[in-house]
Amino acid sequence: MPEEDADGELLRRVLLTRVIEPGDETGGRWVREWGTGEVVRRLRDGGPPLPGVSGKRWEGLRARAERAEPRRDLAVARRAGARFVRPGDAEWPGQLDDLGDARPLGLWVRGAPSVRMWALRSVAVVGARACTEYGAHMAATLAAGLAERGWVVVSGGAYGVDGAAHRGALGARGATVAVLAGGVDRPYPRGHTELITRIAEQGLVIGELPPGDHPTPSRFVLRNRVIAALTRGTVVVEAAYRSGSLATARAAQRLGRHTMGVPGPATSGLSAGVHELLRGEAVLVTDAAEVVELVGDMGELAPDRHGPVLPRDLLEPSARQVLAALPAHRTATAAEIARGAQTSADDAIARLYELRALGYVERHGDDWKLTRQAMISVRAGRHPG
């Protein structure tokens, strides 16, 4: 593409971010079918309305287009340390193309790393704004674990789970991306100005809206589709039935991305939405290793889960069987123990002497009894008697 055409395409897309709302599939279809040149010409020069909108709506879009100043927006962005990345650029993350006509017109980006490269190995961690201590702990721990394994943690910069996830990744000296619902030069919520500034310095802050634009409820919801499309999978930590983070998870499902949920107490309303996801197609995860096993490359398997190794677990199977056959609170004869262990009396006696040498049983005349050490081991495992 000649340089003049490239500059023109850049300016037209920047202009359209002032005119077309994020996720507007009608506007996206115009750009796909007519090209940015024709769309901008009709909006600016008063050509015939494009199909799919009412006359009133078209006039509103034309008014926005008249007020748009793309060169000024680019200058403001540069002063804020931001750039505009559009489809076709080397930095454009191709997975956003899966959104079809709802694909962003472009991304405003603060931060040095390449969006495309970071998105290739990224996971979204989202959840409730008014999360519990458990939710914040799980989000931070998951994010730190993912960061330590070389994964990029993507979230929305909001209070609660989002903020905990970003902090967890930063605390592990890892990579994190905040996807905002407003201009990247105006951190939102304001209480996270310091956090979002730190993310911009160490990671990436991205958004669809031009400098200075503010978030609205609908923009928050539509922002979630970018989080879902950008990443290999979405983990929901805490979410009530009507939580916006469930919209991210459902968008991920529609796009064929992995959807995961961290379970919470059955009595917690903040985990009700997560549990509903888990009753469907979402996968239950409890730590970063399980997330990576699902979204990662072949061979990145989570370790097998075990309870604590108890001293009696180190015994030979036949000795464990005899130990388990002893009653909990009384003595027993060798014959009784042999019956319980389903072995011969001679074998039982041989094992009992081994167990006595290890401190598990003691002899009372011709009978045998568990020691205090063995009782503690039994309580930690299966009741034997």
Coordinates of C-alpha atoms in Angstrom, one line a residue, residues 28-341:
G28 CA -18.2 -3.1 10.9
R29 CA -20.2 -4.4 7.9
W30 CA -20.0 -1.0 6.2
V31 CA -16.2 -1.0 6.6
R32 CA -15.9 -4.5 5.3
E33 CA -18.2 -4.1 2.3
W34 CA -17.6 -0.4 1.3
G35 CA -14.2 0.3 2.7
T36 CA -13.2 3.2 5.1
G37 CA -12.8 5.6 2.2
E38 CA -16.5 5.4 1.0
V39 CA -17.9 5.2 4.6
V40 CA -16.0 8.4 5.6
R41 CA -16.9 10.1 2.4
R42 CA -20.6 9.5 2.9
L43 CA -20.5 10.6 6.5
R44 CA -18.4 13.7 5.8
D45 CA -19.7 14.8 2.4
G46 CA -23.4 14.0 2.8
G47 CA -23.6 11.1 0.4
P48 CA -26.7 8.8 0.5
P49 CA -27.1 7.0 3.9
L50 CA -25.5 3.6 4.2
P51 CA -28.0 0.7 4.8
G52 CA -29.1 -0.7 8.2
V53 CA -29.8 2.5 10.2
S54 CA -32.7 4.9 10.5
G55 CA -32.5 8.5 9.1
K56 CA -32.3 9.9 12.6
R57 CA -29.4 7.5 13.5
W58 CA -27.6 8.4 10.3
E59 CA -27.8 12.1 11.1
G60 CA -26.4 11.4 14.5
L61 CA -23.4 9.6 13.0
R62 CA -22.9 12.4 10.5
A63 CA -22.8 14.9 13.3
R64 CA -20.2 12.9 15.1
A65 CA -18.1 12.6 11.9
E66 CA -18.2 16.4 11.4
R67 CA -16.8 17.0 14.9
A68 CA -14.1 14.3 14.6
E69 CA -10.4 15.5 14.4
P70 CA -8.3 12.4 13.7
R71 CA -5.0 14.3 13.5
R72 CA -5.7 15.9 16.9
D73 CA -6.6 12.5 18.4
L74 CA -3.3 11.0 17.2
A75 CA -1.3 14.0 18.6
V76 CA -3.1 13.7 22.0
A77 CA -2.4 9.9 22.0
R78 CA 1.3 10.5 21.3
R79 CA 1.6 12.9 24.2
A80 CA 0.0 10.3 26.4
G81 CA 2.5 7.7 25.1
A82 CA -0.1 5.8 23.1
R83 CA -0.3 4.6 19.5
F84 CA -3.0 3.4 17.2
V85 CA -2.8 -0.2 15.8
R86 CA -5.1 -1.2 13.0
P87 CA -5.9 -4.4 11.1
G88 CA -3.1 -5.1 8.7
D89 CA -0.4 -3.7 10.9
A90 CA 2.4 -6.0 11.9
E91 CA 1.3 -5.6 15.6
W92 CA -2.3 -6.3 15.0
P93 CA -3.5 -9.5 17.0
G94 CA -5.1 -11.7 14.3
Q95 CA -7.3 -13.4 16.8
L96 CA -9.5 -10.3 17.0
D97 CA -10.5 -11.0 13.4
D98 CA -12.6 -13.9 14.9
L99 CA -15.1 -11.2 16.0
G100 CA -16.2 -10.7 12.4
D101 CA -18.0 -7.4 11.8
A102 CA -17.8 -6.7 15.6
R103 CA -14.0 -6.6 15.2
P104 CA -12.5 -3.3 16.6
L105 CA -11.7 -0.6 14.0
G106 CA -8.3 -0.4 15.7
L107 CA -6.7 -0.4 19.1
W108 CA -5.3 2.5 21.1
V109 CA -2.3 1.1 22.9
R110 CA -0.1 2.4 25.7
G111 CA 3.1 0.4 26.5
A112 CA 6.1 -0.8 24.7
P113 CA 5.5 -4.5 24.0
S114 CA 3.8 -5.9 20.8
V115 CA 0.1 -6.5 21.3
R116 CA 0.3 -9.4 18.7
M117 CA 3.2 -11.2 20.4
W118 CA 1.8 -10.8 23.9
A119 CA -1.7 -12.0 22.9
L120 CA -0.3 -15.3 21.5
R121 CA 0.3 -16.6 25.0
S122 CA -2.3 -14.9 27.1
V123 CA -5.1 -15.8 29.5
A124 CA -8.0 -13.6 30.8
V125 CA -8.6 -13.6 34.5
V126 CA -11.9 -11.8 35.3
G127 CA -14.5 -11.7 38.0
A128 CA -16.6 -9.7 40.5
R129 CA -15.8 -6.1 41.3
A130 CA -17.1 -6.5 44.9
C131 CA -15.2 -9.7 45.4
T132 CA -14.5 -11.5 48.6
E133 CA -11.1 -11.9 50.2
Y134 CA -11.1 -15.4 48.8
G135 CA -11.8 -14.1 45.3
A136 CA -9.0 -11.5 45.5
H137 CA -6.6 -14.2 46.9
M138 CA -7.4 -16.7 44.2
A139 CA -7.2 -14.1 41.4
A140 CA -3.8 -12.8 42.6
T141 CA -2.5 -16.3 43.1
L142 CA -3.7 -17.6 39.7
A143 CA -2.2 -14.5 38.0
A144 CA 1.1 -14.8 39.7
G145 CA 1.3 -18.5 38.8
L146 CA 0.5 -17.8 35.2
A147 CA 3.1 -15.0 35.0
E148 CA 5.7 -17.2 36.5
R149 CA 5.0 -19.7 33.8
G150 CA 5.5 -17.1 31.1
W151 CA 1.8 -16.3 30.4
V152 CA 0.4 -12.8 29.9
V153 CA -2.5 -12.0 32.2
V154 CA -5.3 -10.0 30.6
S155 CA -8.1 -8.3 32.6
G156 CA -10.2 -5.1 32.6
G157 CA -8.5 -2.9 35.1
A158 CA -11.6 -2.7 37.4
Y159 CA -11.8 -3.0 41.1
G160 CA -12.0 -6.5 42.7
V161 CA -10.9 -9.5 40.8
D162 CA -9.5 -7.5 37.9
G163 CA -7.2 -5.4 40.0
A164 CA -6.1 -8.4 42.1
A165 CA -5.2 -10.3 38.9
H166 CA -3.1 -7.4 37.5
R167 CA -1.3 -7.0 40.9
G168 CA -0.6 -10.7 41.1
A169 CA 1.0 -10.7 37.7
L170 CA 3.0 -7.5 38.4
G171 CA 4.1 -8.8 41.8
A172 CA 5.5 -11.9 40.1
R173 CA 7.4 -9.6 37.7
G174 CA 5.2 -10.9 34.9
A175 CA 3.3 -9.5 32.0
T176 CA -0.2 -8.1 32.2
V177 CA -2.6 -6.2 29.9
A178 CA -5.5 -4.0 30.9
V179 CA -8.3 -3.6 28.4
L180 CA -10.2 -0.4 29.2
A181 CA -13.7 0.6 28.3
G182 CA -12.7 4.3 27.8
G183 CA -9.7 6.2 26.4
V184 CA -6.4 4.8 27.4
D185 CA -5.2 8.2 28.4
R186 CA -7.9 8.4 31.2
P187 CA -7.5 5.5 33.6
Y188 CA -10.8 4.2 34.9
P189 CA -11.7 3.7 37.7
R190 CA -9.9 6.7 39.0
G191 CA -9.0 4.8 42.1
H192 CA -6.8 2.6 39.9
T193 CA -4.9 5.4 38.2
E194 CA -1.7 4.4 39.9
L195 CA -2.2 0.7 39.0
I196 CA -3.1 1.4 35.4
T197 CA -0.1 3.7 35.0
R198 CA 2.1 1.0 36.4
I199 CA 0.6 -1.5 33.9
A200 CA 1.3 0.9 31.0
E201 CA 4.9 1.2 32.2
Q202 CA 5.5 -2.5 32.6
G203 CA 2.9 -4.0 30.3
L204 CA 0.1 -2.8 28.0
V205 CA -3.1 -0.7 28.4
I206 CA -5.4 -1.0 25.4
G207 CA -8.8 0.2 24.3
E208 CA -11.0 0.9 21.3
L209 CA -12.1 4.4 22.2
P210 CA -10.1 7.5 21.3
P211 CA -8.3 9.7 23.8
G212 CA -10.5 11.4 26.3
D213 CA -13.6 9.2 25.8
H214 CA -15.3 7.9 28.9
P215 CA -16.8 4.5 29.6
T216 CA -20.5 3.8 29.7
P217 CA -22.4 0.7 30.9
S218 CA -22.7 -0.6 27.3
R219 CA -19.1 0.0 26.6
F220 CA -18.0 -2.1 29.5
V221 CA -20.1 -5.0 28.2
L222 CA -18.7 -4.6 24.7
R223 CA -15.2 -4.3 26.0
N224 CA -15.5 -7.9 27.3
R225 CA -15.6 -9.3 23.8
V226 CA -12.1 -8.0 23.2
I227 CA -10.8 -9.6 26.3
A228 CA -12.3 -12.9 25.3
A229 CA -11.1 -12.8 21.7
L230 CA -7.6 -11.6 22.5
T231 CA -6.8 -14.5 24.8
R232 CA -6.5 -18.3 24.6
G233 CA -9.0 -18.7 27.5
T234 CA -10.9 -16.9 30.2
V235 CA -10.9 -17.8 33.9
V236 CA -13.8 -16.5 36.0
V237 CA -12.9 -16.3 39.7
E238 CA -16.1 -14.9 41.3
A239 CA -19.3 -13.9 39.5
A240 CA -22.9 -13.5 40.5
Y241 CA -25.6 -14.5 38.1
R242 CA -25.8 -11.1 36.4
S243 CA -22.0 -10.4 36.5
G244 CA -20.4 -8.7 33.5
S245 CA -17.6 -11.2 33.7
L246 CA -20.0 -13.9 32.7
A247 CA -20.4 -12.0 29.4
T248 CA -16.7 -12.4 28.9
A249 CA -16.9 -16.1 29.5
R250 CA -19.9 -16.5 27.1
A251 CA -18.1 -14.5 24.5
A252 CA -15.1 -16.8 24.9
Q253 CA -17.4 -19.9 24.5
R254 CA -18.9 -18.4 21.3
L255 CA -15.4 -17.8 19.9
G256 CA -14.3 -21.3 20.7
R257 CA -11.9 -20.2 23.4
H258 CA -11.4 -22.2 26.6
T259 CA -13.7 -21.2 29.5
M260 CA -12.7 -21.9 33.1
G261 CA -14.2 -21.3 36.5
V262 CA -12.7 -21.2 40.0
P263 CA -15.3 -22.7 42.4
G264 CA -16.3 -21.0 45.6
P265 CA -18.5 -21.8 48.6
A266 CA -21.9 -23.3 47.6
T267 CA -23.6 -20.7 49.8
S268 CA -21.8 -17.7 48.2
G269 CA -23.9 -15.6 45.8
L270 CA -20.7 -14.3 44.3
S271 CA -19.8 -17.8 43.1
A272 CA -23.3 -18.6 41.8
G273 CA -22.5 -17.4 38.3
V274 CA -19.3 -19.4 38.2
H275 CA -21.0 -22.5 39.4
E276 CA -23.6 -22.1 36.7
L277 CA -20.8 -21.9 34.1
L278 CA -19.3 -25.1 35.6
R279 CA -22.6 -26.9 35.2
G280 CA -22.3 -26.1 31.5
E281 CA -19.2 -26.3 29.3
A282 CA -16.7 -24.5 31.5
V283 CA -13.8 -26.4 33.1
L284 CA -13.1 -26.3 36.9
V285 CA -9.6 -25.0 37.7
T286 CA -8.0 -24.3 41.1
D287 CA -4.5 -23.1 40.2
A288 CA -2.3 -21.8 37.4
A289 CA -1.0 -25.3 36.5
E290 CA -4.5 -26.5 35.7
V291 CA -5.1 -23.4 33.6
V292 CA -1.9 -23.9 31.6
E293 CA -2.7 -27.6 31.1
L294 CA -5.9 -26.6 29.3
V295 CA -4.7 -23.6 27.3
G296 CA -1.1 -24.4 26.9
D297 CA 0.9 -26.5 24.4
M298 CA 1.1 -30.2 24.4
G299 CA 3.1 -31.5 27.4
E300 CA 2.3 -28.6 29.7
L301 CA 0.5 -30.8 32.1
A302 CA -0.6 -30.1 35.7
P303 CA 1.0 -32.3 38.3
D304 CA -1.1 -35.2 39.7
R305 CA -2.9 -34.2 42.9
H306 CA -2.1 -36.0 46.1
G307 CA -2.9 -35.6 49.7
P308 CA 0.0 -35.3 52.2
V309 CA 2.3 -38.3 52.3
L310 CA 1.8 -40.0 55.7
P311 CA 4.3 -42.3 57.4
R312 CA 2.0 -45.3 56.9
D313 CA 2.0 -44.7 53.2
L314 CA 5.6 -45.7 53.1
L315 CA 4.8 -49.2 54.5
E316 CA 4.7 -52.3 52.3
P317 CA 1.1 -53.0 51.2
S318 CA 0.9 -56.2 53.3
A319 CA 2.0 -54.3 56.4
R320 CA -0.5 -51.5 55.8
Q321 CA -3.2 -54.1 55.5
V322 CA -2.3 -55.6 58.9
L323 CA -2.1 -52.1 60.5
A324 CA -5.5 -51.3 59.1
A325 CA -7.0 -54.4 60.6
L326 CA -6.2 -53.4 64.2
P327 CA -9.1 -52.0 66.2
A328 CA -8.8 -48.4 67.1
H329 CA -9.4 -48.5 70.9
R330 CA -8.7 -52.0 72.1
T331 CA -6.3 -54.9 71.9
A332 CA -6.8 -57.9 69.5
T333 CA -5.4 -61.3 69.0
A334 CA -3.1 -62.2 66.1
A335 CA -5.9 -64.5 64.8
E336 CA -8.5 -61.7 64.8
I337 CA -6.0 -59.4 63.1
A338 CA -5.2 -62.0 60.5
R339 CA -8.9 -62.4 59.7
G340 CA -9.4 -58.7 59.3
A341 CA -6.3 -58.4 57.0

